[in-house]
CSV table of C-alpha atoms in Angstrom, one decimal:
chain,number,residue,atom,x,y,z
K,65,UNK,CA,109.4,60.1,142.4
K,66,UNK,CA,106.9,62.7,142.9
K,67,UNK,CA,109.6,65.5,143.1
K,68,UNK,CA,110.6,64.3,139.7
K,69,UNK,CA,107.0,63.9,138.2
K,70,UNK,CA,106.3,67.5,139.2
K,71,UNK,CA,109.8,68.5,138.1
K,72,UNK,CA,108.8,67.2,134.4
K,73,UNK,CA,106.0,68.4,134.9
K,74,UNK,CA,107.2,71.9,135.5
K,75,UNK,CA,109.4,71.7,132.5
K,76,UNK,CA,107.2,70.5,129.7
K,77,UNK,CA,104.9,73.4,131.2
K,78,UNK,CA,107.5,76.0,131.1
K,79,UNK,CA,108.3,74.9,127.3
K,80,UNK,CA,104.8,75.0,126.6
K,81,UNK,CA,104.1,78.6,127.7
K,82,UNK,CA,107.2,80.0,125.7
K,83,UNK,CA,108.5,78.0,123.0
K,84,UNK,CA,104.9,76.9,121.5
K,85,UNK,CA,102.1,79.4,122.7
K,86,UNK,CA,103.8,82.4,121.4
K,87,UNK,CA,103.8,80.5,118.0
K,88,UNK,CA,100.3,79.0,118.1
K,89,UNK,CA,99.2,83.1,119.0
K,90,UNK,CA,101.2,84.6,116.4
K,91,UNK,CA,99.5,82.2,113.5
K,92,UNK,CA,96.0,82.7,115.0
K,93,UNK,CA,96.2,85.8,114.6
K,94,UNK,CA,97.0,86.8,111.5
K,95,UNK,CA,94.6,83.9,110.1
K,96,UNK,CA,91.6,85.1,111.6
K,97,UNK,CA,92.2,88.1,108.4
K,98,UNK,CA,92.5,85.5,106.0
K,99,UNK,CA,90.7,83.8,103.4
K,100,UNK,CA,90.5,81.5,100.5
K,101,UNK,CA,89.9,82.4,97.0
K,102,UNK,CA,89.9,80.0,93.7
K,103,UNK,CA,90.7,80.4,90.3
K,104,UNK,CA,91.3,77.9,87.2
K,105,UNK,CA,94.9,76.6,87.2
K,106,UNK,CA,96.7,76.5,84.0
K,107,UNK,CA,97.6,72.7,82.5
K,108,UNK,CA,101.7,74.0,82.3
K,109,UNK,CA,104.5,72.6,84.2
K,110,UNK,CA,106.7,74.4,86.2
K,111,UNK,CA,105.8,77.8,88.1
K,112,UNK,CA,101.9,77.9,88.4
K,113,UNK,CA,99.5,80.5,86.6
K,114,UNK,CA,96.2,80.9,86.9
K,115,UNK,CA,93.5,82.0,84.3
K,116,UNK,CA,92.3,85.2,84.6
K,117,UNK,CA,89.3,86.7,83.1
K,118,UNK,CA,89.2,86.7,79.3
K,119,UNK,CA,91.5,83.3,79.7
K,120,UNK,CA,94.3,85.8,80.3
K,121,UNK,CA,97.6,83.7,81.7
K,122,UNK,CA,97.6,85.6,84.9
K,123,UNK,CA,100.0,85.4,88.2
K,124,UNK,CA,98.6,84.8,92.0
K,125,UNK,CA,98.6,88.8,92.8
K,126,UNK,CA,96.3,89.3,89.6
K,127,UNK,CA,93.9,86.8,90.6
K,128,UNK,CA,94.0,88.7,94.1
K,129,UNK,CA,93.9,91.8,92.0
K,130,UNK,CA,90.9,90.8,89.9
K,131,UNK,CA,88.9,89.7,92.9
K,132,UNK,CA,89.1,93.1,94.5
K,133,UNK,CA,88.4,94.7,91.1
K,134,UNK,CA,85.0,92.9,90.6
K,135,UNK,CA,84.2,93.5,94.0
K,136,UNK,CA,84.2,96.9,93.7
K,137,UNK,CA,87.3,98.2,95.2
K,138,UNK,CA,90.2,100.7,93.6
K,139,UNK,CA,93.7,98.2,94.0
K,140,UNK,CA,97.1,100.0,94.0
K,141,UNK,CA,100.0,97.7,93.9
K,142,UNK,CA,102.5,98.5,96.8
K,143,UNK,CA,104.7,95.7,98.4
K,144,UNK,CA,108.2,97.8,99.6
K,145,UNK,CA,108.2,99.8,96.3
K,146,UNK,CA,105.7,101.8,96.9
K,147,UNK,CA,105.5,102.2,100.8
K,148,UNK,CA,109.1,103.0,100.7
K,149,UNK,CA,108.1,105.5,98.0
K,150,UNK,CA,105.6,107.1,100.4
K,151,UNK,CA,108.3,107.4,103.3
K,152,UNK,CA,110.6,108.9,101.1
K,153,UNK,CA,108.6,111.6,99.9
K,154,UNK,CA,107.0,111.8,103.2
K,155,UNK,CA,110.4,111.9,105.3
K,156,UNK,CA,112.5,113.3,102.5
K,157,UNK,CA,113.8,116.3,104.7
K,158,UNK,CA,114.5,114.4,107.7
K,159,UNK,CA,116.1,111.7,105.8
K,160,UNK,CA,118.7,114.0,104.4
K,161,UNK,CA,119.1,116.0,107.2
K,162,UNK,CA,122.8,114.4,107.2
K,163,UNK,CA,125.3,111.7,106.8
K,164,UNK,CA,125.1,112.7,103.2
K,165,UNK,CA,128.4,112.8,100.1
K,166,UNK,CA,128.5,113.4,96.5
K,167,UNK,CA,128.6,109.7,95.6
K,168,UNK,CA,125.5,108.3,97.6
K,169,UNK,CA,122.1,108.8,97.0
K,170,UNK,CA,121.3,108.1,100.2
K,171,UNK,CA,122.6,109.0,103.8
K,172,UNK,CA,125.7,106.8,104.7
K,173,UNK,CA,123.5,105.9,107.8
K,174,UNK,CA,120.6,104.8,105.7
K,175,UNK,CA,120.8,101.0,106.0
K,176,UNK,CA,122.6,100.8,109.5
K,177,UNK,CA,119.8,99.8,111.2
K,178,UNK,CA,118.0,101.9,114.3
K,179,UNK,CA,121.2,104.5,114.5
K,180,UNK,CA,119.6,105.6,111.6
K,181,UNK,CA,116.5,107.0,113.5
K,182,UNK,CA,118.3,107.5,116.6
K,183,UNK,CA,120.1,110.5,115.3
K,184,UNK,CA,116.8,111.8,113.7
K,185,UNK,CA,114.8,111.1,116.5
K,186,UNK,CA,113.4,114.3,117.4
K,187,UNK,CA,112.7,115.4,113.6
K,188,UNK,CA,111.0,112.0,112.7
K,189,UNK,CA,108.9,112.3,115.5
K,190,UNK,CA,107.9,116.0,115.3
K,191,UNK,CA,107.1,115.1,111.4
K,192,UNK,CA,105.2,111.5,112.8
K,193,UNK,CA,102.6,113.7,114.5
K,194,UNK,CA,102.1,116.3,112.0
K,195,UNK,CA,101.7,113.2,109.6
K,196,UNK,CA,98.8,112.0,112.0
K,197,UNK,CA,96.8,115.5,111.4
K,198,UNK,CA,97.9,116.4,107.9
K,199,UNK,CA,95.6,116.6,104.6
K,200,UNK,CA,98.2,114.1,103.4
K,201,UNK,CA,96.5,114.8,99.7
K,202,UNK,CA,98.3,118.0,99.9
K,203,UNK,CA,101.1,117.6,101.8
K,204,UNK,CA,102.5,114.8,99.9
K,205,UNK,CA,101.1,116.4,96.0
K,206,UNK,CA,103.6,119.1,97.7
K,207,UNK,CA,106.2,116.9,98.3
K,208,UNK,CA,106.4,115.3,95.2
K,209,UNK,CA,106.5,118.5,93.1
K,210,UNK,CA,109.4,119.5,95.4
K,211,UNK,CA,111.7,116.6,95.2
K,212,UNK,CA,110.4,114.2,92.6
K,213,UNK,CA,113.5,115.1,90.7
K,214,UNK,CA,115.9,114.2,93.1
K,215,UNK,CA,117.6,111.2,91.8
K,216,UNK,CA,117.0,108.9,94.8
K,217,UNK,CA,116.5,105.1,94.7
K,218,UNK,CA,113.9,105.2,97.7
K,219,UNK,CA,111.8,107.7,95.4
K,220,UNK,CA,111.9,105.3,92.6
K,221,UNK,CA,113.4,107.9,90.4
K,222,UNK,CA,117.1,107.1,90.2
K,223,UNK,CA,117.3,107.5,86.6
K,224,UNK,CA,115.9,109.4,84.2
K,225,UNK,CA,113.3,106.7,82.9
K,226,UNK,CA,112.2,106.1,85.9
K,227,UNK,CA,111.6,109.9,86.6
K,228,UNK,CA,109.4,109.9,83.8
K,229,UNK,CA,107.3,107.0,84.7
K,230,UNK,CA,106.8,108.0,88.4
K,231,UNK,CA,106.0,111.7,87.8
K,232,UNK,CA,103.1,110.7,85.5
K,233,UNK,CA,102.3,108.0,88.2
K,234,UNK,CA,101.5,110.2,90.8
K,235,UNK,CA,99.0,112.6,88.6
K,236,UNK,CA,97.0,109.4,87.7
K,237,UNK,CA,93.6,109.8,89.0
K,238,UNK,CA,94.1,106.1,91.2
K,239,UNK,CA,96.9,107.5,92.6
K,240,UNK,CA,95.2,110.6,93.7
K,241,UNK,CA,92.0,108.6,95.1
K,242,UNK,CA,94.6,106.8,97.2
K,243,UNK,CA,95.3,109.7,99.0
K,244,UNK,CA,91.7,111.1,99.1
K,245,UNK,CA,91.1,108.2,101.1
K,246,UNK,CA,94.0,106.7,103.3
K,247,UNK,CA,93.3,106.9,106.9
K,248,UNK,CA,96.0,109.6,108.5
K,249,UNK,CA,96.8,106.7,111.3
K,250,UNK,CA,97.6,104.4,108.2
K,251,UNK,CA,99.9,106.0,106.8
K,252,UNK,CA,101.7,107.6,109.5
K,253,UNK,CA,102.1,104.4,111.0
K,254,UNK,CA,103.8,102.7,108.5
K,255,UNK,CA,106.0,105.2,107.2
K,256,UNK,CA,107.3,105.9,110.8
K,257,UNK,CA,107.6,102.0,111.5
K,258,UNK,CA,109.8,102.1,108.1
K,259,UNK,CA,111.7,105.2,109.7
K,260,UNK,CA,112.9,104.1,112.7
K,261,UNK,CA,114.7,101.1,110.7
K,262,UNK,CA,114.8,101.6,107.2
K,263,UNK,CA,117.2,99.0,106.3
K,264,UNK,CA,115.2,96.3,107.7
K,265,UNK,CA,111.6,97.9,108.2
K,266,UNK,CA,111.2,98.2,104.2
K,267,UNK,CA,110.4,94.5,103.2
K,268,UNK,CA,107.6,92.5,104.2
K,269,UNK,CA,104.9,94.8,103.6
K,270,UNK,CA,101.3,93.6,101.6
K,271,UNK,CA,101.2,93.0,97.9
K,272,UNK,CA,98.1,95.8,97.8
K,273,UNK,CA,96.1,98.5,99.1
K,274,UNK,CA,92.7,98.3,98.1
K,275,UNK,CA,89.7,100.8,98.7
K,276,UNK,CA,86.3,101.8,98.5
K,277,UNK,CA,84.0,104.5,100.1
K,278,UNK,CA,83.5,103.1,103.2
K,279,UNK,CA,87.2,101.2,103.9
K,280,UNK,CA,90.6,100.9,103.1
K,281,UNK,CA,93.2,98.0,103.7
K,282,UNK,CA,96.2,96.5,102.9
K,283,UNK,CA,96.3,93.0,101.2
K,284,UNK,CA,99.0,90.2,101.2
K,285,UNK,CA,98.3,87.6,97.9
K,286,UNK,CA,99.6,84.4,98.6
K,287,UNK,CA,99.5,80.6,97.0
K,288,UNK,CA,97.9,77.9,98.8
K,289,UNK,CA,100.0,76.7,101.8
K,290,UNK,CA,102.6,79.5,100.6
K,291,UNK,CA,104.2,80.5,104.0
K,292,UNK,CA,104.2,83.9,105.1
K,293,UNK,CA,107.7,85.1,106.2
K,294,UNK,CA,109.1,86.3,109.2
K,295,UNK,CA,109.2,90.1,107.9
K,296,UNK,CA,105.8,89.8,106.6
K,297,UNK,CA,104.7,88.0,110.0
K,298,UNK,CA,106.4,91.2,111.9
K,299,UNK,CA,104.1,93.8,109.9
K,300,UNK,CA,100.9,91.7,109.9
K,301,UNK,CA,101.6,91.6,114.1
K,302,UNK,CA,102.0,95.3,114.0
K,303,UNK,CA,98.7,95.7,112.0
K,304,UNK,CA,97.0,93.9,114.5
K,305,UNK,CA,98.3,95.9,117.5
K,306,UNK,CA,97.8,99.3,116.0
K,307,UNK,CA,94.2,98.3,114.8
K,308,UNK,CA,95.5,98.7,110.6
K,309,UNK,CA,93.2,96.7,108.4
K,310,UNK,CA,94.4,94.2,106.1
K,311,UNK,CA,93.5,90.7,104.6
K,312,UNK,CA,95.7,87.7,103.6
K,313,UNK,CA,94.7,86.0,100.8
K,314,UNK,CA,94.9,82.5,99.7
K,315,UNK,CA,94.7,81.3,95.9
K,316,UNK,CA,93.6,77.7,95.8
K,317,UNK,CA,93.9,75.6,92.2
K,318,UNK,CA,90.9,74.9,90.6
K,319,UNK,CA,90.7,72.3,87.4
């Protein structure tokens, strides 16, 4: 009987230390970041808006938006379009170093998971460290004059439209203070996290960047009890292990 006892003993232990710990460490400690904002809930059924200021009908990342704004900070919008924007500018000769045809706009390699790196490694590391020492104001200003009319989904520019809209994007003031003031590690960091898998590292990534003077981090908006996602779970973990600020955000109703 005791053998038994200290058998079931053993294995609710065991199931304990790797089946539920892990999880309980993993939520911990991306919600030690978080917080709770509210704003004034529209009276319509269906998807949920919020009010905004001037009674504007406004989405959850504008009220997330609008809170950093009347706090003080400068808010880009990024989620995967514009971090994979930043990689693609920042990687772009290393991306097409090969694998390339006159039909694709990107290597054939591009969304074939780590083989993708693998046969880059050297040159995406070499450009890694540079990235970690750069003025990254100029090197990527010089990037985009280079290349920002290669027609190239991962620049954002694949048609002429979109060329337009980007290439007056990046000579907006906002735009420019954003690379005034991201950290070196920041940046180099994510874009060589997005490198060494591109087809998977892309999504998942926070809803903002915001700034000021004295700091800069990355912000995910969500709805009250609105899960965060494996993806997103994976790049909030790798924030907290490379020491990356960011915030999750919460948006509670409010009659």
């Amino acid at each position: 009987m005791s053998v038994m006892k200290f058998s079931l003993k053993s294995l609710f232990l065991t199931f304990l230390l790797f089946f539920m710990l892990p999880a309980f460490a993993e939520n911990f400690s991306y919600e030690t970041n978080a917080k709770t904002i509210s704003a004034k809930v529209t009276s319509e059924k269906g998807k949920k808006y919020f009010y905004c200021r001037n009674n504007r009908k406004c989405s959850t990342e504008d009220v997330v938006n609008e809170y950093y704004e009347k706090k003080g900070y400068k808010v880009i919008k990024a989620g995967l379009p514009f971090w994979q924007t930043m990689f693609g500018y920042g990687y772009f000769e290393e991306i097409f170093s090969g694998n390339m045809n006159s039909i694709n706009d990107l290597p054939l390699d591009f969304f074939k998971g780590r083989s993708f790196y693998e046969s880059r490694k050297l040159i995406i590391d070499k450009k890694y460290k540079y990235l970690l020492s750069a003025n990254l104001k100029t090197f990527m200003n010089q990037q985009i004059l280079e290349y920002s009319d290669y027609r190239c989904r991962i620049l954002g520019n694949d048609s002429p439209d979109k060329t337009y809209i980007y290439k007056s994007y990046f000579v907006k003031p906002l735009f420019q203070s954003f690379l005034a003031h991201v950290d070196n590690k920041m940046f180099a960091q994510i874009t060589y996290r997005i490198a060494q898998n591109p087809s998977n590292n892309r999504a998942g990534l926070p809803d903002f960047v915001v700034w000021n003077e004295k700091e800069m981090k990355l912000v995910e908006a969500k709805r009250e009890n609105e899960k965060i996602s494996p993806k997103q779970l994976a790049w909030l973990n790798f924030f907290i292990d490379n020491n990356i600020p960011f915030e999750v955000i919460y948006v509670s109703s409010r009659k």
